[in-house]
Amino acid sequence: MYDILIIGAGVVGAMISRELSKYHISICIVDKDSDVGMGATKANSGIVHAGFDARSGSLKALMNVKGSQMMKQITDELGVKYKNNGSLVIGFNKEDIEVLTELYNQGIQNGVQNLEMIDRKRLKELEPNITDNALGALYAPTGAIVCPYELTIGAIGNAMDNDAELKLKFQVDKIEPQNDGYTVFSKDGQVIQTQYIINAAGLWADDIARMVGDFSFNIHPRRGEYMLLDKACGNLVTHTIFRVPSKMGKGILVTPTVDGNLLLGPTSEDIADKENKETTPQGLEKIMNQALENVSGIPIRSVITSFCGLRSTGNTGDFIINTPRSNFINVAGIESPGLSAAPAIGKYVVDMLKEMDLQLIKKTDFNPYRPPSHAFREMSIEEKNKIIRTNSKYGKIICRCEGISEGEIIEAIHTNPKATDLDGVKRRTRSGMGRCQGGFCSPFIIEILARELNIPIEEVTKFGGKSIINIGKTK
Ligand SMILES: Cc1cc2nc3c(=O)[nH]c(=O)nc-3n(C[C@H](O)[C@H](O)[C@H](O)COP(=O)(O)OP(=O)(O)OC[C@H]3O[C@@H](n4cnc5c(N)ncnc54)[C@H](O)[C@@H]3O)c2cc1C
């Protein structure tokens, strides 16, 4: 029997598991998918919000400001890319500036540091490519960017290195309360006994809550579409550029990513189907038009891919973190700024467990660090020569667009949480994320996966399940 079962290996489950792995307890994280971070965590803006957006006094505001303050140290420990690039919310008219002043005041109340209202002249100094139509902006120097799935992989990997267990392809289907905890059944007949459950199941958190008789909230999907531009455009802006937010969200933003691309989006549209991750011509057109209103000269022809993420929008207007019955915690409705808030949510949940009388004794040997990864493209010539002398596989470049070596791909397949499919390797190494989007390197990576996992090439998948790539030999 486990002490704690976390349902959902998104960024929220990841941060909770890492925080809990600092204590002498047994932890299991389950997810229905074939890799971690495949829900909302995989497809979002990657912004560490400063914390002026959320209503003062809400859990969203509290967790956002705390989480963003914790992010630098956590990413340092996990070896995850993080950039404190600052954010600007631009206003186009007098009404916008009034809203920005309200956001400024709300931010001050929420405890956001160094917020500033700036005029057009200062805005232009900070961002020369911003539209001439902007009147002024709210400047948040504490805003930052991070790679959300890299953070999740890092946090779960670190929890696993500190003895947490991860079970993928475990779709929770039924939960039976027992005297001393719960029995949890997966759809394919696996069974887990646990004393406590943490429900961090994103879009499906309402279904999980219903399995233990909690019908108090609903989650619906709110679609957000994106366009990602080639690295050649990554320097068009240095800050994250927002527009004045509306009831549906923060509007179309223009931001550099930590990997040097330019990201435009997201749209915001309530939909019915929790599985619908399609992008739409209307959505992409809206992104193009609005992004060009914010920043001049975006070369839309440099788009290399488009994608879509689904926000887990709850019906309460705030994060839903509560205890509907003994030994069970909901961590639901974690829409934006959930990525920014996740580190603080991890700590908050541990405090809740302490209040529920779970005995939490700190480990003296908790290791906060991940084993260093070897990004060949970021090494100096001396470092490159040194690593190739130790292992010649680092000298064989597999992904030419991003400069990823065979050594890095092998590392990704053997480091917690291990990559087992093509997209898993991609998220860990960036292979296939460049201009050709994997057209050149995918066949080589499939061969490496088959060899390292000791499986036939026909069994290598793109993203688990039935997503096989090769069906047999032609000759
Ligand atoms: C378009 C968009 C833009 C966003 N931009 C930002 C941003 O810039 N900054 C920010 O701070 N936040 C942002 N967010 C919010 C952020 O992405 C989320 O708050 C965060 O990813 C939520 O993480 P999670 O772990 O709660 O959910 P998820 O990542 O969805 O994880 C839930 C997990 O539960 C698993 N699961 C579900 N049901 C079951 C089951 N029955 N059995 C087992 N496993 C199950 C799923 O497979 C999934 O992996 C954005 C979100 C979207 C969609």
XYZ file of C-alpha atoms and ligand atoms in Angstrom:
528
model
C 0.000 0.000 0.000
C 1.247 3.494 -0.896
C 0.955 6.394 1.520
C -0.007 8.741 -1.314
C -1.340 8.293 -4.831
C -1.215 11.308 -7.128
C -3.594 11.052 -10.092
C -2.211 13.131 -12.963
C 1.388 13.696 -14.072
C 0.972 17.257 -15.318
C 2.975 20.122 -13.888
C 0.732 20.230 -10.814
C 1.077 16.508 -10.002
C 4.785 16.859 -10.756
C 5.355 19.694 -8.298
C 3.293 17.954 -5.610
C 5.260 14.717 -6.092
C 8.601 16.514 -5.900
C 7.593 18.367 -2.735
C 6.362 15.127 -1.149
C 9.519 13.236 -2.125
C 11.348 15.358 0.484
C 9.634 13.212 3.157
C 9.789 9.573 4.285
C 6.567 8.403 2.610
C 5.782 6.139 -0.313
C 4.430 7.995 -3.339
C 2.972 6.754 -6.588
C 2.076 9.036 -9.516
C -0.250 7.617 -12.147
C -1.228 9.006 -15.523
C -3.427 7.642 -18.285
C -1.009 8.758 -20.997
C 2.273 7.200 -22.146
C 4.394 10.113 -20.900
C 4.244 12.817 -18.266
C 2.944 16.308 -19.013
C 0.703 15.381 -21.945
C -2.358 17.398 -20.844
C -2.624 21.198 -20.516
C 1.001 21.149 -19.406
C 2.184 20.198 -22.888
C 0.579 23.052 -24.781
C 0.532 26.446 -23.108
C 2.315 29.800 -23.324
C 5.091 28.895 -20.882
C 4.771 32.218 -19.091
C 5.649 32.553 -15.430
C 3.097 35.250 -14.726
C 4.056 37.999 -12.319
C 0.680 37.711 -10.532
C -1.248 40.954 -11.186
C -4.027 39.257 -13.178
C -5.803 37.196 -10.554
C -8.388 38.720 -8.194
C -6.794 39.756 -4.902
C -7.506 37.291 -2.113
C -8.116 34.375 -4.499
C -6.113 31.145 -4.345
C -5.031 31.915 -7.925
C -3.437 35.199 -6.836
C -1.801 33.729 -3.742
C -0.377 30.672 -5.523
C 0.685 32.652 -8.610
C 2.762 35.231 -6.746
C 4.373 32.607 -4.475
C 4.953 30.168 -7.330
C 6.592 32.756 -9.545
C 8.921 33.692 -6.670
C 9.900 30.020 -6.258
C 10.412 29.292 -9.961
C 14.006 30.516 -10.362
C 15.397 28.286 -7.604
C 13.396 25.238 -8.705
C 14.477 25.551 -12.329
C 18.091 26.007 -11.207
C 17.896 22.835 -9.131
C 16.252 20.850 -11.905
C 18.500 22.190 -14.661
C 15.463 23.552 -16.536
C 15.685 26.614 -18.785
C 14.140 29.754 -17.267
C 14.435 33.356 -18.378
C 13.371 36.395 -16.404
C 12.423 38.433 -19.491
C 9.701 40.609 -17.900
C 6.244 41.228 -19.301
C 4.359 44.177 -20.783
C 0.591 44.556 -21.030
C 0.000 47.163 -23.700
C -2.910 49.582 -23.871
C -4.195 51.220 -27.047
C -6.579 53.847 -25.657
C -7.675 55.691 -22.508
C -10.018 52.877 -21.429
C -7.194 50.341 -21.743
C -4.925 52.526 -19.609
C -7.646 52.647 -16.933
C -7.792 48.841 -16.934
C -4.002 48.689 -16.737
C -4.073 51.016 -13.714
C -6.576 48.673 -12.056
C -4.272 45.723 -12.843
C -1.344 47.675 -11.414
C -3.250 48.293 -8.157
C -4.377 44.667 -8.021
C -0.793 43.534 -8.583
C 0.471 45.721 -5.736
C -2.221 44.243 -3.485
C -1.258 40.714 -4.574
C 2.352 41.408 -3.581
C 3.915 41.647 -7.078
C 7.267 43.436 -6.859
C 8.515 46.344 -9.028
C 5.371 46.855 -11.124
C 5.424 50.055 -13.181
C 3.052 51.973 -15.449
C 5.090 53.167 -18.415
C 4.420 55.598 -21.262
C 4.833 55.052 -24.995
C 8.389 56.445 -25.051
C 9.649 54.013 -22.389
C 7.698 51.182 -24.000
C 9.415 51.853 -27.322
C 12.800 51.883 -25.585
C 12.079 48.492 -24.046
C 10.525 47.040 -27.208
C 11.382 48.891 -30.435
C 9.133 46.620 -32.517
C 5.998 47.289 -30.535
C 3.168 48.843 -32.547
C 3.169 52.648 -32.807
C -0.487 52.541 -31.794
C 0.305 51.554 -28.200
C -0.269 54.384 -25.701
C 1.507 52.829 -22.723
C 1.880 49.622 -20.759
C 1.956 47.882 -17.434
C 5.515 46.644 -16.979
C 6.175 43.617 -14.745
C 9.936 42.991 -14.522
C 9.348 39.786 -12.504
C 7.524 38.064 -15.396
C 9.467 35.147 -16.858
C 9.350 32.265 -19.332
C 10.002 28.555 -18.830
C 9.493 25.366 -20.829
C 6.436 23.737 -19.178
C 7.076 20.122 -20.179
C 10.790 20.354 -19.430
C 9.834 21.585 -15.952
C 7.398 18.695 -15.510
C 9.875 16.087 -16.743
C 12.501 17.590 -14.417
C 10.232 17.652 -11.354
C 8.890 14.106 -11.806
C 12.365 12.809 -12.654
C 13.708 14.386 -9.474
C 10.830 12.933 -7.412
C 11.605 9.495 -8.926
C 15.313 9.886 -8.145
C 14.111 10.502 -4.574
C 12.090 7.248 -4.586
C 8.658 8.232 -5.937
C 7.154 5.707 -8.383
C 5.586 6.582 -11.731
C 3.012 4.383 -13.468
C 2.080 5.532 -16.954
C -0.822 4.151 -19.030
C -2.810 3.803 -15.771
C -6.202 5.331 -16.451
C -8.077 5.595 -13.161
C -11.538 4.169 -13.743
C -12.937 3.411 -10.298
C -12.091 4.282 -6.690
C -13.378 2.274 -3.721
C -13.082 3.843 -0.264
C -11.745 1.456 2.419
C -11.374 1.871 6.205
C -7.711 2.773 5.890
C -7.655 4.512 2.481
C -8.682 3.664 -1.051
C -8.476 0.941 -3.672
C -7.935 2.441 -7.117
C -8.685 0.505 -10.315
C -7.370 1.278 -13.764
C -9.379 0.763 -16.932
C -7.221 -2.237 -17.877
C -7.588 -3.992 -14.537
C -4.551 -2.834 -12.545
C -5.145 -2.167 -8.845
C -3.420 0.174 -6.399
C -4.016 0.487 -2.642
C -3.310 3.861 -1.096
C -3.903 5.713 2.123
C -4.337 9.175 0.546
C -5.344 10.365 -2.931
C -4.438 13.653 -4.582
C -6.646 14.361 -7.561
C -4.575 16.405 -10.034
C -6.276 15.013 -13.144
C -6.673 18.291 -15.032
C -9.638 18.218 -17.411
C -10.854 14.959 -15.868
C -10.527 16.031 -12.215
C -14.328 16.361 -11.969
C -14.757 12.726 -13.120
C -12.203 11.538 -10.544
C -13.948 13.533 -7.777
C -17.291 11.960 -8.764
C -15.732 8.498 -8.281
C -15.611 9.278 -4.520
C -19.027 10.941 -4.430
C -17.936 14.581 -4.817
C -20.204 16.310 -7.349
C -19.365 19.841 -6.169
C -17.613 21.141 -9.315
C -17.397 20.769 -13.095
C -14.510 21.228 -15.481
C -14.935 22.214 -19.095
C -12.313 22.612 -21.821
C -11.374 26.077 -23.064
C -9.351 25.799 -26.239
C -6.229 27.858 -26.896
C -4.537 27.746 -30.311
C -0.961 28.802 -31.041
C 1.488 29.463 -33.857
C 5.203 28.876 -33.319
C 7.740 30.738 -35.432
C 11.258 29.819 -36.450
C 14.204 30.791 -34.262
C 15.208 33.435 -36.802
C 12.311 35.534 -35.378
C 13.038 34.813 -31.706
C 14.569 38.253 -31.121
C 11.713 40.319 -32.508
C 10.656 41.003 -28.908
C 12.471 40.267 -25.668
C 9.557 40.731 -23.236
C 6.259 38.865 -23.204
C 3.739 41.199 -24.824
C 0.132 40.923 -23.617
C -2.944 42.917 -24.463
C -5.482 44.099 -21.923
C -7.225 40.927 -20.643
C -10.911 40.111 -21.071
C -13.309 37.759 -19.226
C -12.097 34.914 -21.483
C -8.416 35.309 -20.649
C -5.289 37.262 -21.284
C -5.731 37.681 -25.055
C -3.244 36.987 -27.841
C 0.340 37.372 -26.667
C 3.629 37.605 -28.488
C 6.550 36.106 -26.621
C 9.975 34.640 -27.104
C 10.309 31.084 -25.799
C 13.198 29.865 -23.644
C 14.455 27.965 -26.667
C 14.607 31.087 -28.823
C 11.460 30.719 -30.963
C 8.642 33.251 -31.160
C 5.217 32.126 -29.887
C 1.889 33.725 -30.845
C -1.457 32.915 -29.204
C -3.536 31.609 -27.506
C -7.139 31.988 -28.616
C -9.787 31.329 -26.028
C -12.880 29.356 -26.918
C -15.184 27.212 -24.787
C -15.719 23.825 -26.431
C -17.551 20.650 -25.418
C -15.111 17.854 -26.245
C -12.246 17.272 -23.783
C -10.303 15.392 -26.465
C -10.559 17.996 -29.249
C -7.100 19.431 -29.804
C -7.612 20.612 -33.364
C -6.376 23.942 -34.586
C -8.794 25.871 -36.802
C -8.368 28.287 -39.730
C -10.450 30.867 -37.821
C -8.305 30.514 -34.701
C -5.037 30.870 -36.595
C -6.320 33.874 -38.514
C -7.334 35.578 -35.289
C -3.856 34.968 -33.842
C -2.164 36.437 -36.910
C -4.346 39.549 -36.959
C -4.095 40.318 -33.262
C -0.386 39.541 -32.979
C 0.311 41.939 -35.839
C -1.701 44.612 -34.023
C 0.660 44.240 -31.037
C 4.036 43.938 -32.728
C 5.079 45.221 -36.147
C 6.866 43.080 -38.694
C 6.082 39.579 -37.460
C 7.049 37.379 -40.450
C 4.038 35.096 -40.452
C 5.643 33.007 -43.233
C 8.147 31.812 -40.634
C 5.521 29.751 -38.797
C 6.948 26.239 -38.326
C 4.032 24.642 -36.506
C 0.684 25.315 -34.890
C -0.842 23.543 -31.906
C -3.617 23.713 -29.373
C -3.997 23.315 -25.614
C -7.113 22.880 -23.476
C -7.518 24.866 -20.281
C -9.242 23.023 -17.404
C -11.795 25.688 -16.623
C -13.740 25.111 -13.420
C -17.136 26.550 -12.502
C -15.977 28.380 -9.367
C -13.743 31.083 -10.869
C -10.790 30.025 -8.720
C -8.472 27.059 -8.253
C -10.368 24.266 -6.488
C -8.062 22.899 -3.806
C -10.104 21.210 -1.099
C -10.797 18.045 0.885
C -14.247 16.724 -0.034
C -13.754 13.607 2.139
C -11.099 12.197 4.426
C -7.713 11.396 2.915
C -8.685 12.887 -0.464
C -7.535 16.223 -1.895
C -8.844 17.856 -5.079
C -6.372 20.038 -6.944
C -8.696 20.970 -9.777
C -9.672 23.809 -12.090
C -5.998 24.681 -12.432
C -6.257 26.873 -15.482
C -3.848 29.738 -16.103
C -1.762 30.739 -14.109
C -1.427 27.099 -13.068
C 2.058 26.637 -14.493
C 3.326 29.676 -12.575
C 1.460 28.589 -9.455
C 2.473 24.907 -9.515
C 5.520 25.182 -7.186
C 3.414 26.972 -4.560
C 0.542 24.490 -5.021
C 3.027 21.685 -4.248
C 3.859 23.278 -0.892
C 0.215 24.140 -0.169
C -0.850 20.504 -0.642
C 1.921 19.257 1.647
C 0.660 21.686 4.325
C -2.884 20.341 3.847
C -1.613 16.781 4.322
C 0.158 17.837 7.521
C -3.148 19.245 8.781
C -4.788 15.917 7.914
C -2.383 14.293 10.397
C -0.204 12.508 7.864
C 3.134 11.990 9.576
C 5.702 13.742 7.399
C 9.311 13.229 8.451
C 11.874 15.086 6.346
C 14.538 13.014 4.563
C 18.066 14.072 5.393
C 19.306 12.700 2.075
C 16.808 14.396 -0.293
C 18.705 15.415 -3.416
C 17.131 18.510 -5.051
C 19.307 18.258 -8.140
C 18.807 16.366 -11.399
C 21.775 14.668 -13.046
C 23.189 17.251 -15.499
C 22.038 16.758 -19.088
C 24.478 17.344 -21.913
C 23.042 19.772 -24.448
C 25.772 19.443 -27.065
C 24.672 22.580 -28.958
C 25.199 24.729 -25.872
C 28.732 23.465 -25.122
C 31.989 25.296 -25.820
C 34.406 23.719 -28.338
C 36.532 22.457 -25.431
C 33.505 20.880 -23.725
C 32.397 19.307 -27.015
C 35.811 17.776 -27.617
C 35.948 16.495 -24.062
C 32.545 14.795 -24.143
C 33.214 13.246 -27.578
C 36.472 11.770 -26.210
C 34.454 10.193 -23.349
C 31.589 9.009 -25.570
C 31.783 9.336 -29.336
C 27.955 9.236 -29.630
C 27.918 12.914 -28.623
C 29.825 13.611 -31.815
C 27.074 12.179 -34.022
C 24.457 14.828 -34.783
C 21.042 13.246 -35.373
C 18.770 16.309 -35.489
C 20.461 18.789 -37.810
C 18.015 21.674 -37.301
C 18.504 21.767 -33.524
C 21.965 20.184 -33.358
C 20.995 17.229 -31.145
C 23.471 14.396 -30.777
C 22.890 10.645 -30.462
C 24.396 10.833 -26.955
C 21.625 13.201 -25.802
C 18.914 10.976 -27.276
C 20.314 7.918 -25.483
C 20.480 9.969 -22.270
C 16.767 10.873 -22.639
C 15.824 7.217 -23.074
C 17.628 6.195 -19.880
C 17.000 9.124 -17.498
C 13.907 9.338 -15.202
C 11.180 9.675 -16.415
C 12.423 7.695 -19.406
C 11.431 8.610 -22.971
C 9.779 5.631 -24.653
C 8.481 7.138 -27.893
C 9.400 9.629 -30.595
C 7.579 12.590 -29.019
C 9.040 11.732 -25.611
C 12.546 12.042 -27.077
C 11.483 15.263 -28.800
C 10.242 16.907 -25.589
C 13.395 15.937 -23.698
C 16.004 16.834 -26.309
C 14.288 19.164 -28.860
C 15.058 16.717 -31.672
C 12.414 17.247 -34.353
C 11.450 20.694 -33.067
C 13.369 22.680 -35.660
C 12.465 23.990 -39.067
C 12.046 20.560 -40.707
C 9.904 19.332 -37.770
C 11.520 15.891 -37.670
C 11.414 15.165 -41.409
C 15.097 14.295 -41.429
C 15.870 12.881 -37.975
C 12.754 10.840 -37.105
C 13.860 7.602 -38.882
C 17.214 7.716 -37.063
C 15.559 8.325 -33.690
C 13.151 5.439 -34.303
C 16.179 3.180 -34.849
C 17.843 4.434 -31.662
C 14.628 3.920 -29.647
C 14.237 0.356 -30.962
C 17.872 -0.458 -30.152
C 17.931 1.124 -26.669
C 14.518 -0.232 -25.616
C 15.296 -3.584 -27.223
C 12.015 -3.687 -29.156
C 11.242 -4.306 -32.836
C 11.225 -1.146 -34.929
C 7.522 -1.733 -35.726
C 6.706 -1.285 -32.020
C 8.186 2.203 -31.739
C 5.342 4.731 -31.492
C 5.038 8.462 -31.975
C 3.184 9.093 -28.689
C 2.217 5.679 -27.262
C -0.992 3.705 -27.824
C -1.740 2.927 -31.454
C 0.467 5.670 -32.898
C 2.832 3.207 -34.598
C 5.051 4.618 -37.330
C 6.354 1.578 -39.239
C 4.032 -1.284 -40.102
C 6.578 -3.638 -41.632
C 9.486 -4.042 -44.050
C 9.067 -3.176 -47.728
C 11.956 -5.394 -48.852
C -3.775 27.508 -23.879
C -3.201 27.539 -22.500
C -2.296 28.516 -22.123
C -1.793 28.575 -20.842
N -0.791 29.452 -20.549
C -0.261 29.459 -19.304
C 0.831 30.305 -18.992
O 1.405 30.958 -19.857
N 1.256 30.360 -17.718
C 0.661 29.651 -16.721
O 1.048 29.803 -15.575
N -0.319 28.762 -17.008
C -0.781 28.656 -18.267
N -1.753 27.762 -18.580
C -2.269 26.900 -17.526
C -1.381 25.688 -17.309
O -1.014 25.095 -18.525
C -2.158 24.698 -16.451
O -2.626 25.360 -15.315
C -1.324 23.520 -16.007
O -0.662 22.925 -17.075
C -2.256 22.530 -15.325
O -1.517 21.410 -14.978
P -2.256 20.138 -14.390
O -1.191 19.231 -13.934
O -3.302 20.565 -13.395
O -3.099 19.562 -15.603
P -2.645 18.676 -16.850
O -1.362 19.092 -17.395
O -3.805 18.648 -17.776
O -2.425 17.238 -16.210
C -3.480 16.410 -15.807
C -3.049 14.977 -16.048
O -4.036 14.107 -15.519
C -4.068 12.960 -16.349
N -5.339 12.262 -16.157
C -6.578 12.725 -16.438
N -7.495 11.786 -16.152
C -6.828 10.709 -15.681
C -7.241 9.418 -15.236
N -8.529 9.041 -15.219
N -6.289 8.556 -14.824
C -4.974 8.902 -14.843
N -4.543 10.121 -15.275
C -5.453 11.008 -15.681
C -3.903 13.531 -17.752
O -3.447 12.557 -18.671
C -2.914 14.649 -17.526
O -1.580 14.269 -17.805
C -2.248 27.658 -19.876
C -3.133 26.645 -20.258
C -3.573 26.550 -21.562
C -4.411 25.397 -21.979
